[in-house]
PDB file of C-alpha atoms in Angstrom:
ATOM      1  CA  MET A   1       7.789 -91.379 -37.960  1.00  0.00           C
ATOM      2  CA  SER A   2       6.327 -91.719 -34.899  1.00  0.00           C
ATOM      3  CA  GLU A   3       2.532 -89.799 -33.670  1.00  0.00           C
ATOM      4  CA  GLY A   4       4.597 -87.554 -31.210  1.00  0.00           C
ATOM      5  CA  VAL A   5       6.969 -86.107 -34.295  1.00  0.00           C
ATOM      6  CA  PHE A   6       4.035 -85.849 -36.510  1.00  0.00           C
ATOM      7  CA  GLU A   7       2.184 -83.764 -33.479  1.00  0.00           C
ATOM      8  CA  GLU A   8       5.291 -81.354 -32.773  1.00  0.00           C
ATOM      9  CA  ALA A   9       5.934 -80.888 -36.708  1.00  0.00           C
ATOM     10  CA  ALA A  10       1.624 -80.222 -36.716  1.00  0.00           C
ATOM     11  CA  PHE A  11       2.563 -77.745 -33.821  1.00  0.00           C
ATOM     12  CA  GLU A  12       5.306 -76.068 -35.251  1.00  0.00           C
ATOM     13  CA  ALA A  13       3.237 -75.549 -38.735  1.00  0.00           C
ATOM     14  CA  VAL A  14       0.589 -72.906 -37.072  1.00  0.00           C
ATOM     15  CA  PRO A  15       1.441 -69.781 -36.966  1.00  0.00           C
ATOM     16  CA  ARG A  16       2.689 -68.008 -33.727  1.00  0.00           C
ATOM     17  CA  TRP A  17       0.074 -65.124 -33.644  1.00  0.00           C
ATOM     18  CA  ARG A  18      -2.419 -68.181 -33.686  1.00  0.00           C
ATOM     19  CA  LEU A  19      -1.080 -69.917 -31.044  1.00  0.00           C
ATOM     20  CA  LEU A  20      -1.222 -66.319 -28.956  1.00  0.00           C
ATOM     21  CA  LEU A  21      -4.954 -65.542 -30.005  1.00  0.00           C
ATOM     22  CA  GLY A  22      -5.927 -69.131 -28.967  1.00  0.00           C
ATOM     23  CA  ARG A  23      -4.136 -68.542 -25.473  1.00  0.00           C
ATOM     24  CA  LEU A  24      -5.222 -65.077 -24.911  1.00  0.00           C
ATOM     25  CA  LEU A  25      -8.977 -66.350 -25.697  1.00  0.00           C
ATOM     26  CA  ARG A  26      -8.616 -69.377 -23.415  1.00  0.00           C
ATOM     27  CA  ASN A  27      -8.001 -66.771 -20.645  1.00  0.00           C
ATOM     28  CA  PRO A  28     -10.693 -64.951 -18.425  1.00  0.00           C
ATOM     29  CA  SER A  29      -9.200 -62.216 -17.615  1.00  0.00           C
ATOM     30  CA  ALA A  30      -8.023 -61.424 -21.075  1.00  0.00           C
ATOM     31  CA  VAL A  31     -11.464 -62.269 -22.181  1.00  0.00           C
ATOM     32  CA  ALA A  32     -12.717 -59.684 -19.850  1.00  0.00           C
ATOM     33  CA  GLY A  33     -10.555 -56.733 -20.373  1.00  0.00           C
ATOM     34  CA  GLY A  34     -10.772 -57.116 -24.113  1.00  0.00           C
ATOM     35  CA  ALA A  35     -14.404 -57.202 -24.147  1.00  0.00           C
ATOM     36  CA  VAL A  36     -14.006 -53.934 -21.940  1.00  0.00           C
ATOM     37  CA  LEU A  37     -11.606 -52.628 -24.619  1.00  0.00           C
ATOM     38  CA  LEU A  38     -13.551 -53.505 -27.515  1.00  0.00           C
ATOM     39  CA  ALA A  39     -17.049 -51.784 -25.665  1.00  0.00           C
ATOM     40  CA  LEU A  40     -15.054 -48.585 -25.223  1.00  0.00           C
ATOM     41  CA  ILE A  41     -13.869 -48.664 -28.876  1.00  0.00           C
ATOM     42  CA  LEU A  42     -17.307 -49.145 -29.942  1.00  0.00           C
ATOM     43  CA  LEU A  43     -18.879 -46.329 -27.706  1.00  0.00           C
ATOM     44  CA  ALA A  44     -16.111 -43.612 -29.102  1.00  0.00           C
ATOM     45  CA  ALA A  45     -16.719 -44.967 -32.650  1.00  0.00           C
ATOM     46  CA  PHE A  46     -20.378 -44.319 -32.674  1.00  0.00           C
ATOM     47  CA  ALA A  47     -21.180 -41.951 -30.078  1.00  0.00           C
ATOM     48  CA  PRO A  48     -23.441 -39.566 -32.244  1.00  0.00           C
ATOM     49  CA  VAL A  49     -25.671 -42.703 -33.358  1.00  0.00           C
ATOM     50  CA  ILE A  50     -25.573 -44.278 -29.497  1.00  0.00           C
ATOM     51  CA  ALA A  51     -26.011 -41.179 -27.468  1.00  0.00           C
ATOM     52  CA  PRO A  52     -29.526 -40.567 -26.899  1.00  0.00           C
ATOM     53  CA  TYR A  53     -28.683 -36.514 -26.680  1.00  0.00           C
ATOM     54  CA  ASP A  54     -26.309 -33.703 -27.234  1.00  0.00           C
ATOM     55  CA  PRO A  55     -23.698 -33.723 -24.381  1.00  0.00           C
ATOM     56  CA  PHE A  56     -22.941 -29.751 -24.619  1.00  0.00           C
ATOM     57  CA  LYS A  57     -26.645 -29.002 -24.825  1.00  0.00           C
ATOM     58  CA  ILE A  58     -27.485 -27.118 -21.558  1.00  0.00           C
ATOM     59  CA  SER A  59     -31.023 -27.406 -19.965  1.00  0.00           C
ATOM     60  CA  PRO A  60     -31.668 -25.304 -16.774  1.00  0.00           C
ATOM     61  CA  ALA A  61     -35.268 -26.735 -16.085  1.00  0.00           C
ATOM     62  CA  GLN A  62     -34.010 -30.136 -15.545  1.00  0.00           C
ATOM     63  CA  ARG A  63     -30.491 -29.938 -14.245  1.00  0.00           C
ATOM     64  CA  LEU A  64     -29.675 -32.654 -11.438  1.00  0.00           C
ATOM     65  CA  MET A  65     -32.692 -34.870 -12.637  1.00  0.00           C
ATOM     66  CA  PRO A  66     -32.471 -38.224 -11.129  1.00  0.00           C
ATOM     67  CA  PRO A  67     -31.841 -41.238 -13.076  1.00  0.00           C
ATOM     68  CA  GLY A  68     -35.149 -42.148 -15.037  1.00  0.00           C
ATOM     69  CA  ALA A  69     -36.803 -43.260 -18.240  1.00  0.00           C
ATOM     70  CA  LEU A  70     -35.899 -39.847 -19.735  1.00  0.00           C
ATOM     71  CA  HIS A  71     -32.272 -39.533 -18.572  1.00  0.00           C
ATOM     72  CA  TRP A  72     -31.294 -43.145 -18.020  1.00  0.00           C
ATOM     73  CA  LEU A  73     -28.134 -41.899 -15.726  1.00  0.00           C
ATOM     74  CA  GLY A  74     -29.733 -38.186 -15.089  1.00  0.00           C
ATOM     75  CA  THR A  75     -28.084 -35.284 -15.808  1.00  0.00           C
ATOM     76  CA  ASP A  76     -25.598 -32.744 -14.477  1.00  0.00           C
ATOM     77  CA  GLU A  77     -25.538 -29.481 -12.375  1.00  0.00           C
ATOM     78  CA  VAL A  78     -26.793 -27.538 -15.641  1.00  0.00           C
ATOM     79  CA  GLY A  79     -29.079 -30.371 -17.114  1.00  0.00           C
ATOM     80  CA  ARG A  80     -26.878 -31.589 -19.836  1.00  0.00           C
ATOM     81  CA  ASP A  81     -27.683 -35.633 -19.962  1.00  0.00           C
ATOM     82  CA  LEU A  82     -24.820 -37.733 -18.157  1.00  0.00           C
ATOM     83  CA  LEU A  83     -25.484 -41.037 -20.260  1.00  0.00           C
ATOM     84  CA  SER A  84     -24.343 -38.755 -23.289  1.00  0.00           C
ATOM     85  CA  ARG A  85     -21.529 -37.561 -21.953  1.00  0.00           C
ATOM     86  CA  ILE A  86     -20.158 -40.579 -20.560  1.00  0.00           C
ATOM     87  CA  ILE A  87     -20.905 -42.004 -24.132  1.00  0.00           C
ATOM     88  CA  TYR A  88     -18.926 -39.174 -25.477  1.00  0.00           C
ATOM     89  CA  GLY A  89     -15.859 -39.061 -22.802  1.00  0.00           C
ATOM     90  CA  THR A  90     -14.888 -42.705 -24.064  1.00  0.00           C
ATOM     91  CA  ARG A  91     -13.430 -40.493 -27.312  1.00  0.00           C
ATOM     92  CA  TYR A  92     -11.020 -38.352 -24.462  1.00  0.00           C
ATOM     93  CA  PHE A  93     -10.567 -42.048 -22.395  1.00  0.00           C
ATOM     94  CA  LEU A  94      -8.989 -43.275 -25.672  1.00  0.00           C
ATOM     95  CA  LEU A  95      -7.575 -39.999 -26.923  1.00  0.00           C
ATOM     96  CA  ILE A  96      -5.532 -39.900 -23.286  1.00  0.00           C
ATOM     97  CA  CYS A  97      -4.371 -43.854 -23.088  1.00  0.00           C
ATOM     98  CA  ALA A  98      -3.159 -43.609 -27.165  1.00  0.00           C
ATOM     99  CA  VAL A  99      -1.285 -40.321 -26.703  1.00  0.00           C
ATOM    100  CA  THR A 100       0.371 -41.008 -23.470  1.00  0.00           C
ATOM    101  CA  ALA A 101       1.363 -44.102 -24.788  1.00  0.00           C
ATOM    102  CA  SER A 102       2.647 -42.971 -27.551  1.00  0.00           C
ATOM    103  CA  ILE A 103       4.842 -40.695 -26.193  1.00  0.00           C
ATOM    104  CA  SER A 104       6.186 -42.501 -23.349  1.00  0.00           C
ATOM    105  CA  ALA A 105       6.479 -46.045 -25.398  1.00  0.00           C
ATOM    106  CA  SER A 106       8.235 -44.370 -28.236  1.00  0.00           C
ATOM    107  CA  ILE A 107      11.132 -42.503 -26.803  1.00  0.00           C
ATOM    108  CA  GLY A 108      11.425 -45.085 -23.663  1.00  0.00           C
ATOM    109  CA  THR A 109      11.887 -47.446 -26.232  1.00  0.00           C
ATOM    110  CA  VAL A 110      14.366 -45.677 -28.258  1.00  0.00           C
ATOM    111  CA  LEU A 111      16.308 -44.791 -25.180  1.00  0.00           C
ATOM    112  CA  GLY A 112      16.015 -48.252 -24.092  1.00  0.00           C
ATOM    113  CA  LEU A 113      17.376 -49.447 -27.227  1.00  0.00           C
ATOM    114  CA  VAL A 114      20.410 -47.026 -27.547  1.00  0.00           C
ATOM    115  CA  ALA A 115      21.508 -47.080 -24.299  1.00  0.00           C
ATOM    116  CA  GLY A 116      21.281 -51.505 -24.060  1.00  0.00           C
ATOM    117  CA  ALA A 117      22.877 -52.042 -27.262  1.00  0.00           C
ATOM    118  CA  GLY A 118      25.224 -48.844 -27.449  1.00  0.00           C
ATOM    119  CA  SER A 119      28.949 -48.342 -25.922  1.00  0.00           C
ATOM    120  CA  GLY A 120      29.530 -47.696 -22.058  1.00  0.00           C
ATOM    121  CA  VAL A 121      29.352 -44.106 -22.529  1.00  0.00           C
ATOM    122  CA  THR A 122      26.416 -43.698 -24.628  1.00  0.00           C
ATOM    123  CA  ASP A 123      24.688 -46.210 -22.020  1.00  0.00           C
ATOM    124  CA  GLY A 124      26.053 -43.854 -18.847  1.00  0.00           C
ATOM    125  CA  VAL A 125      24.652 -40.859 -20.650  1.00  0.00           C
ATOM    126  CA  ILE A 126      21.578 -41.854 -20.830  1.00  0.00           C
ATOM    127  CA  MET A 127      20.923 -43.197 -17.613  1.00  0.00           C
ATOM    128  CA  ARG A 128      22.297 -40.631 -15.876  1.00  0.00           C
ATOM    129  CA  MET A 129      19.508 -39.156 -17.804  1.00  0.00           C
ATOM    130  CA  ILE A 130      17.021 -41.012 -17.120  1.00  0.00           C
ATOM    131  CA  ASP A 131      17.919 -40.919 -13.278  1.00  0.00           C
ATOM    132  CA  ILE A 132      17.904 -36.910 -12.678  1.00  0.00           C
ATOM    133  CA  LEU A 133      13.981 -37.789 -14.382  1.00  0.00           C
ATOM    134  CA  LEU A 134      13.207 -40.341 -11.777  1.00  0.00           C
ATOM    135  CA  ALA A 135      15.046 -38.372  -8.872  1.00  0.00           C
ATOM    136  CA  PHE A 136      11.738 -36.030  -9.506  1.00  0.00           C
ATOM    137  CA  PRO A 137       8.705 -37.374  -7.787  1.00  0.00           C
ATOM    138  CA  TYR A 138       6.172 -38.655 -10.318  1.00  0.00           C
ATOM    139  CA  ILE A 139       3.290 -36.202 -10.206  1.00  0.00           C
ATOM    140  CA  LEU A 140       5.635 -33.417  -9.367  1.00  0.00           C
ATOM    141  CA  MET A 141       7.177 -33.902 -12.800  1.00  0.00           C
ATOM    142  CA  VAL A 142       4.135 -33.573 -14.262  1.00  0.00           C
ATOM    143  CA  LEU A 143       2.735 -30.420 -12.251  1.00  0.00           C
ATOM    144  CA  VAL A 144       5.731 -28.717 -13.293  1.00  0.00           C
ATOM    145  CA  VAL A 145       5.029 -29.993 -17.290  1.00  0.00           C
ATOM    146  CA  VAL A 146       1.632 -28.636 -17.060  1.00  0.00           C
ATOM    147  CA  ALA A 147       2.610 -24.953 -14.749  1.00  0.00           C
ATOM    148  CA  ILE A 148       4.994 -24.766 -17.681  1.00  0.00           C
ATOM    149  CA  LEU A 149       2.943 -25.226 -20.976  1.00  0.00           C
ATOM    150  CA  GLY A 150      -0.593 -24.295 -19.521  1.00  0.00           C
ATOM    151  CA  PRO A 151      -3.683 -26.326 -18.081  1.00  0.00           C
ATOM    152  CA  SER A 152      -5.161 -27.563 -21.496  1.00  0.00           C
ATOM    153  CA  LEU A 153      -6.327 -31.189 -22.689  1.00  0.00           C
ATOM    154  CA  TRP A 154      -2.906 -31.638 -24.753  1.00  0.00           C
ATOM    155  CA  THR A 155      -0.498 -30.278 -22.246  1.00  0.00           C
ATOM    156  CA  GLY A 156      -2.018 -32.520 -19.800  1.00  0.00           C
ATOM    157  CA  MET A 157      -1.176 -35.983 -22.090  1.00  0.00           C
ATOM    158  CA  ALA A 158       2.197 -34.307 -22.948  1.00  0.00           C
ATOM    159  CA  ALA A 159       3.103 -34.258 -18.862  1.00  0.00           C
ATOM    160  CA  VAL A 160       1.814 -37.568 -18.379  1.00  0.00           C
ATOM    161  CA  GLY A 161       3.986 -39.002 -21.639  1.00  0.00           C
ATOM    162  CA  ILE A 162       7.100 -37.439 -20.455  1.00  0.00           C
ATOM    163  CA  ALA A 163       6.819 -38.112 -16.916  1.00  0.00           C
ATOM    164  CA  GLY A 164       6.598 -41.957 -18.467  1.00  0.00           C
ATOM    165  CA  ILE A 165       9.087 -41.912 -20.566  1.00  0.00           C
ATOM    166  CA  PRO A 166      11.852 -43.418 -17.398  1.00  0.00           C
ATOM    167  CA  GLY A 167       9.964 -46.606 -16.824  1.00  0.00           C
ATOM    168  CA  TYR A 168       9.926 -47.647 -20.525  1.00  0.00           C
ATOM    169  CA  ALA A 169      13.179 -46.892 -21.104  1.00  0.00           C
ATOM    170  CA  ARG A 170      14.658 -48.901 -17.785  1.00  0.00           C
ATOM    171  CA  LEU A 171      12.803 -51.800 -19.178  1.00  0.00           C
ATOM    172  CA  VAL A 172      13.582 -51.671 -22.675  1.00  0.00           C
ATOM    173  CA  ARG A 173      17.634 -51.412 -21.553  1.00  0.00           C
ATOM    174  CA  SER A 174      17.445 -54.658 -19.133  1.00  0.00           C
ATOM    175  CA  THR A 175      15.496 -56.524 -21.367  1.00  0.00           C
ATOM    176  CA  VAL A 176      18.651 -55.828 -24.388  1.00  0.00           C
ATOM    177  CA  LEU A 177      21.218 -56.195 -21.868  1.00  0.00           C
ATOM    178  CA  THR A 178      19.535 -59.774 -20.980  1.00  0.00           C
ATOM    179  CA  VAL A 179      18.976 -60.531 -24.785  1.00  0.00           C
ATOM    180  CA  LYS A 180      22.566 -59.866 -25.971  1.00  0.00           C
ATOM    181  CA  ALA A 181      24.043 -62.104 -24.172  1.00  0.00           C
ATOM    182  CA  GLU A 182      21.842 -65.242 -25.435  1.00  0.00           C
ATOM    183  CA  ASP A 183      23.621 -68.126 -27.591  1.00  0.00           C
ATOM    184  CA  TYR A 184      21.739 -67.098 -30.364  1.00  0.00           C
ATOM    185  CA  VAL A 185      22.427 -63.481 -30.663  1.00  0.00           C
ATOM    186  CA  VAL A 186      25.870 -64.301 -30.604  1.00  0.00           C
ATOM    187  CA  SER A 187      25.782 -66.862 -33.254  1.00  0.00           C
ATOM    188  CA  VAL A 188      24.217 -64.442 -35.795  1.00  0.00           C
ATOM    189  CA  ARG A 189      26.974 -61.738 -34.970  1.00  0.00           C
ATOM    190  CA  ALA A 190      29.120 -64.906 -35.799  1.00  0.00           C
ATOM    191  CA  LEU A 191      27.388 -64.881 -39.184  1.00  0.00           C
ATOM    192  CA  GLY A 192      28.704 -61.647 -39.972  1.00  0.00           C
ATOM    193  CA  ALA A 193      25.411 -59.200 -39.212  1.00  0.00           C
ATOM    194  CA  SER A 194      25.482 -55.868 -38.777  1.00  0.00           C
ATOM    195  CA  GLU A 195      25.203 -54.385 -35.316  1.00  0.00           C
ATOM    196  CA  ALA A 196      21.650 -52.631 -36.625  1.00  0.00           C
ATOM    197  CA  GLU A 197      20.468 -55.866 -38.143  1.00  0.00           C
ATOM    198  CA  ILE A 198      21.168 -57.695 -35.079  1.00  0.00           C
ATOM    199  CA  LEU A 199      19.194 -54.889 -33.035  1.00  0.00           C
ATOM    200  CA  PHE A 200      15.947 -54.867 -35.346  1.00  0.00           C
ATOM    201  CA  ARG A 201      15.792 -57.730 -36.281  1.00  0.00           C
ATOM    202  CA  THR A 202      17.212 -60.075 -33.408  1.00  0.00           C
ATOM    203  CA  VAL A 203      16.798 -58.167 -30.028  1.00  0.00           C
ATOM    204  CA  LEU A 204      14.022 -55.938 -30.473  1.00  0.00           C
ATOM    205  CA  PRO A 205      11.441 -58.864 -31.420  1.00  0.00           C
ATOM    206  CA  ASN A 206      12.245 -60.558 -28.041  1.00  0.00           C
ATOM    207  CA  VAL A 207      12.041 -56.938 -26.348  1.00  0.00           C
ATOM    208  CA  LEU A 208       8.104 -56.736 -27.583  1.00  0.00           C
ATOM    209  CA  SER A 209       6.464 -58.955 -25.236  1.00  0.00           C
ATOM    210  CA  PRO A 210       7.466 -57.558 -22.138  1.00  0.00           C
ATOM    211  CA  LEU A 211       7.356 -54.370 -23.392  1.00  0.00           C
ATOM    212  CA  ILE A 212       3.562 -54.896 -24.564  1.00  0.00           C
ATOM    213  CA  VAL A 213       2.704 -56.197 -21.069  1.00  0.00           C
ATOM    214  CA  TYR A 214       3.685 -52.993 -19.366  1.00  0.00           C
ATOM    215  CA  LEU A 215       2.305 -50.855 -21.265  1.00  0.00           C
ATOM    216  CA  SER A 216      -0.856 -52.383 -20.798  1.00  0.00           C
ATOM    217  CA  PHE A 217      -0.172 -52.066 -16.945  1.00  0.00           C
ATOM    218  CA  ALA A 218       1.319 -47.968 -17.772  1.00  0.00           C
ATOM    219  CA  THR A 219      -1.395 -46.740 -20.076  1.00  0.00           C
ATOM    220  CA  PRO A 220      -4.961 -46.890 -17.484  1.00  0.00           C
ATOM    221  CA  LEU A 221      -2.478 -45.835 -14.497  1.00  0.00           C
ATOM    222  CA  ALA A 222      -1.097 -42.580 -17.016  1.00  0.00           C
ATOM    223  CA  ALA A 223      -5.144 -41.991 -18.037  1.00  0.00           C
ATOM    224  CA  LEU A 224      -5.716 -42.147 -14.263  1.00  0.00           C
ATOM    225  CA  LEU A 225      -3.413 -39.094 -13.970  1.00  0.00           C
ATOM    226  CA  ALA A 226      -4.345 -37.361 -16.542  1.00  0.00           C
ATOM    227  CA  SER A 227      -8.163 -37.439 -15.273  1.00  0.00           C
ATOM    228  CA  ALA A 228      -6.473 -36.640 -11.639  1.00  0.00           C
ATOM    229  CA  LEU A 229      -5.230 -33.446 -13.829  1.00  0.00           C
ATOM    230  CA  SER A 230      -8.456 -32.554 -14.840  1.00  0.00           C
ATOM    231  CA  PHE A 231      -9.926 -32.908 -11.468  1.00  0.00           C
ATOM    232  CA  ALA A 232      -7.576 -30.835 -10.218  1.00  0.00           C
ATOM    233  CA  GLY A 233      -8.402 -28.393 -13.036  1.00  0.00           C
ATOM    234  CA  LEU A 234      -5.129 -28.671 -14.581  1.00  0.00           C
ATOM    235  CA  GLY A 235      -5.840 -31.248 -17.820  1.00  0.00           C
ATOM    236  CA  THR A 236      -9.222 -31.198 -19.606  1.00  0.00           C
ATOM    237  CA  GLN A 237     -11.072 -27.773 -19.480  1.00  0.00           C
ATOM    238  CA  PRO A 238     -14.868 -27.545 -19.069  1.00  0.00           C
ATOM    239  CA  PRO A 239     -17.649 -28.141 -21.281  1.00  0.00           C
ATOM    240  CA  ALA A 240     -15.464 -31.142 -22.627  1.00  0.00           C
ATOM    241  CA  PRO A 241     -17.087 -33.992 -21.362  1.00  0.00           C
ATOM    242  CA  GLU A 242     -14.140 -35.936 -19.956  1.00  0.00           C
ATOM    243  CA  TRP A 243     -14.525 -37.867 -17.227  1.00  0.00           C
ATOM    244  CA  GLY A 244     -12.370 -36.221 -14.718  1.00  0.00           C
ATOM    245  CA  ALA A 245     -13.260 -32.685 -15.778  1.00  0.00           C
ATOM    246  CA  MET A 246     -17.083 -34.226 -15.032  1.00  0.00           C
ATOM    247  CA  LEU A 247     -16.117 -35.259 -11.274  1.00  0.00           C
ATOM    248  CA  VAL A 248     -14.514 -31.870 -10.527  1.00  0.00           C
ATOM    249  CA  ASN A 249     -17.431 -30.176 -11.759  1.00  0.00           C
ATOM    250  CA  SER A 250     -19.849 -32.166  -9.323  1.00  0.00           C
ATOM    251  CA  ARG A 251     -18.182 -33.012  -6.389  1.00  0.00           C
ATOM    252  CA  THR A 252     -20.021 -30.381  -4.359  1.00  0.00           C
ATOM    253  CA  TYR A 253     -22.963 -32.492  -5.112  1.00  0.00           C
ATOM    254  CA  LEU A 254     -21.826 -36.033  -3.741  1.00  0.00           C
ATOM    255  CA  PHE A 255     -24.758 -35.920  -1.222  1.00  0.00           C
ATOM    256  CA  SER A 256     -27.163 -34.309  -2.813  1.00  0.00           C
ATOM    257  CA  ALA A 257     -27.178 -35.575  -6.431  1.00  0.00           C
ATOM    258  CA  TRP A 258     -24.481 -38.475  -5.977  1.00  0.00           C
ATOM    259  CA  TRP A 259     -25.784 -39.637  -9.771  1.00  0.00           C
ATOM    260  CA  ALA A 260     -23.663 -36.765 -10.812  1.00  0.00           C
ATOM    261  CA  VAL A 261     -20.407 -37.880  -9.473  1.00  0.00           C
ATOM    262  CA  ALA A 262     -21.258 -41.643  -9.533  1.00  0.00           C
ATOM    263  CA  ALA A 263     -21.757 -41.821 -13.393  1.00  0.00           C
ATOM    264  CA  PRO A 264     -18.080 -40.417 -14.795  1.00  0.00           C
ATOM    265  CA  GLY A 265     -16.523 -42.048 -11.114  1.00  0.00           C
ATOM    266  CA  THR A 266     -17.636 -45.754 -12.401  1.00  0.00           C
ATOM    267  CA  ALA A 267     -17.006 -45.197 -15.942  1.00  0.00           C
ATOM    268  CA  LEU A 268     -13.334 -44.268 -15.076  1.00  0.00           C
ATOM    269  CA  PHE A 269     -13.490 -47.463 -12.611  1.00  0.00           C
ATOM    270  CA  ILE A 270     -14.372 -50.344 -15.049  1.00  0.00           C
ATOM    271  CA  SER A 271     -12.311 -48.940 -18.017  1.00  0.00           C
ATOM    272  CA  ILE A 272      -9.008 -48.626 -15.495  1.00  0.00           C
ATOM    273  CA  PHE A 273      -9.827 -52.159 -13.975  1.00  0.00           C
ATOM    274  CA  GLY A 274     -10.728 -53.422 -17.701  1.00  0.00           C
ATOM    275  CA  MET A 275      -7.380 -52.452 -19.240  1.00  0.00           C
ATOM    276  CA  ASN A 276      -5.639 -53.946 -15.811  1.00  0.00           C
ATOM    277  CA  ILE A 277      -7.402 -57.424 -16.276  1.00  0.00           C
ATOM    278  CA  LEU A 278      -6.773 -57.119 -19.638  1.00  0.00           C
ATOM    279  CA  GLY A 279      -2.846 -56.399 -18.773  1.00  0.00           C
ATOM    280  CA  ASN A 280      -3.095 -59.477 -16.434  1.00  0.00           C
ATOM    281  CA  GLY A 281      -4.111 -61.640 -19.019  1.00  0.00           C
ATOM    282  CA  LEU A 282      -1.572 -60.048 -21.382  1.00  0.00           C
ATOM    283  CA  ARG A 283       1.495 -60.986 -18.592  1.00  0.00           C
ATOM    284  CA  ASP A 284      -0.012 -64.768 -18.423  1.00  0.00           C
ATOM    285  CA  VAL A 285       0.764 -65.440 -22.250  1.00  0.00           C
ATOM    286  CA  LEU A 286       3.341 -63.303 -23.626  1.00  0.00           C
ATOM    287  CA  ASP A 287       5.436 -63.153 -20.430  1.00  0.00           C
ATOM    288  CA  PRO A 288       8.029 -66.129 -20.602  1.00  0.00           C
ATOM    289  CA  ARG A 289       8.075 -65.971 -17.046  1.00  0.00           C
ATOM    290  CA  SER A 290       4.874 -67.087 -16.365  1.00  0.00           C
TER     291      SER A 290
END
């Protein structure tokens, strides 16, 4: 047996997840974005240990103190430590990302699978429903849902999650239609596999790669929109240390106490930028067209 055959056999023996992990670790965007995401998770998990002060404790005598040895990022308009509030704010950021992505991806994936794998009538009904949702501007749909349910963190996340369903549904449907026409799917059907087995064992695994890539890009945008709702007073309500709510509370001090605006704004920028470049790395590794 030639050396090339040995190398090919060794390559095939390596589990796929190890190959993908190795490619991710060699991708600078994936490494940098993964480091940001890991830092956010660690901050959220150990916030009570890391935060130097109680994020809700009000100290009027120390209001709007500039960054210094006592308060590294300064204090806000009521004397709360900004560093502590930024650290605890990672919990809200990750919660928003998880909940909005779960709502959008779960419902959108199911609708896309049913539309792509179902009959023409089923496909037509589901896609007309998706078209109705797409007829409304993204932000308008979110505002309508929040106006109906009332402003709060959970209604804001639900609104953003519902508004993101059409994107996932259309992506999954188009991918399913493409995969269904492949020769290996036709072969599995010819061997007697049921439509359910074909859908979940053959089609769905091939849908996951583009779905993960889309998820990595859509999730930080959803978090940004949820923060925008908080900035408009329709999302997280004070005194929760959510970065969007912190921005709206400190916006009047932009020129007199810039640190009160810069701290949550910088945290939001770094987090979303990190998740976006992580999405770039995932796209390079998982997207078959790359």
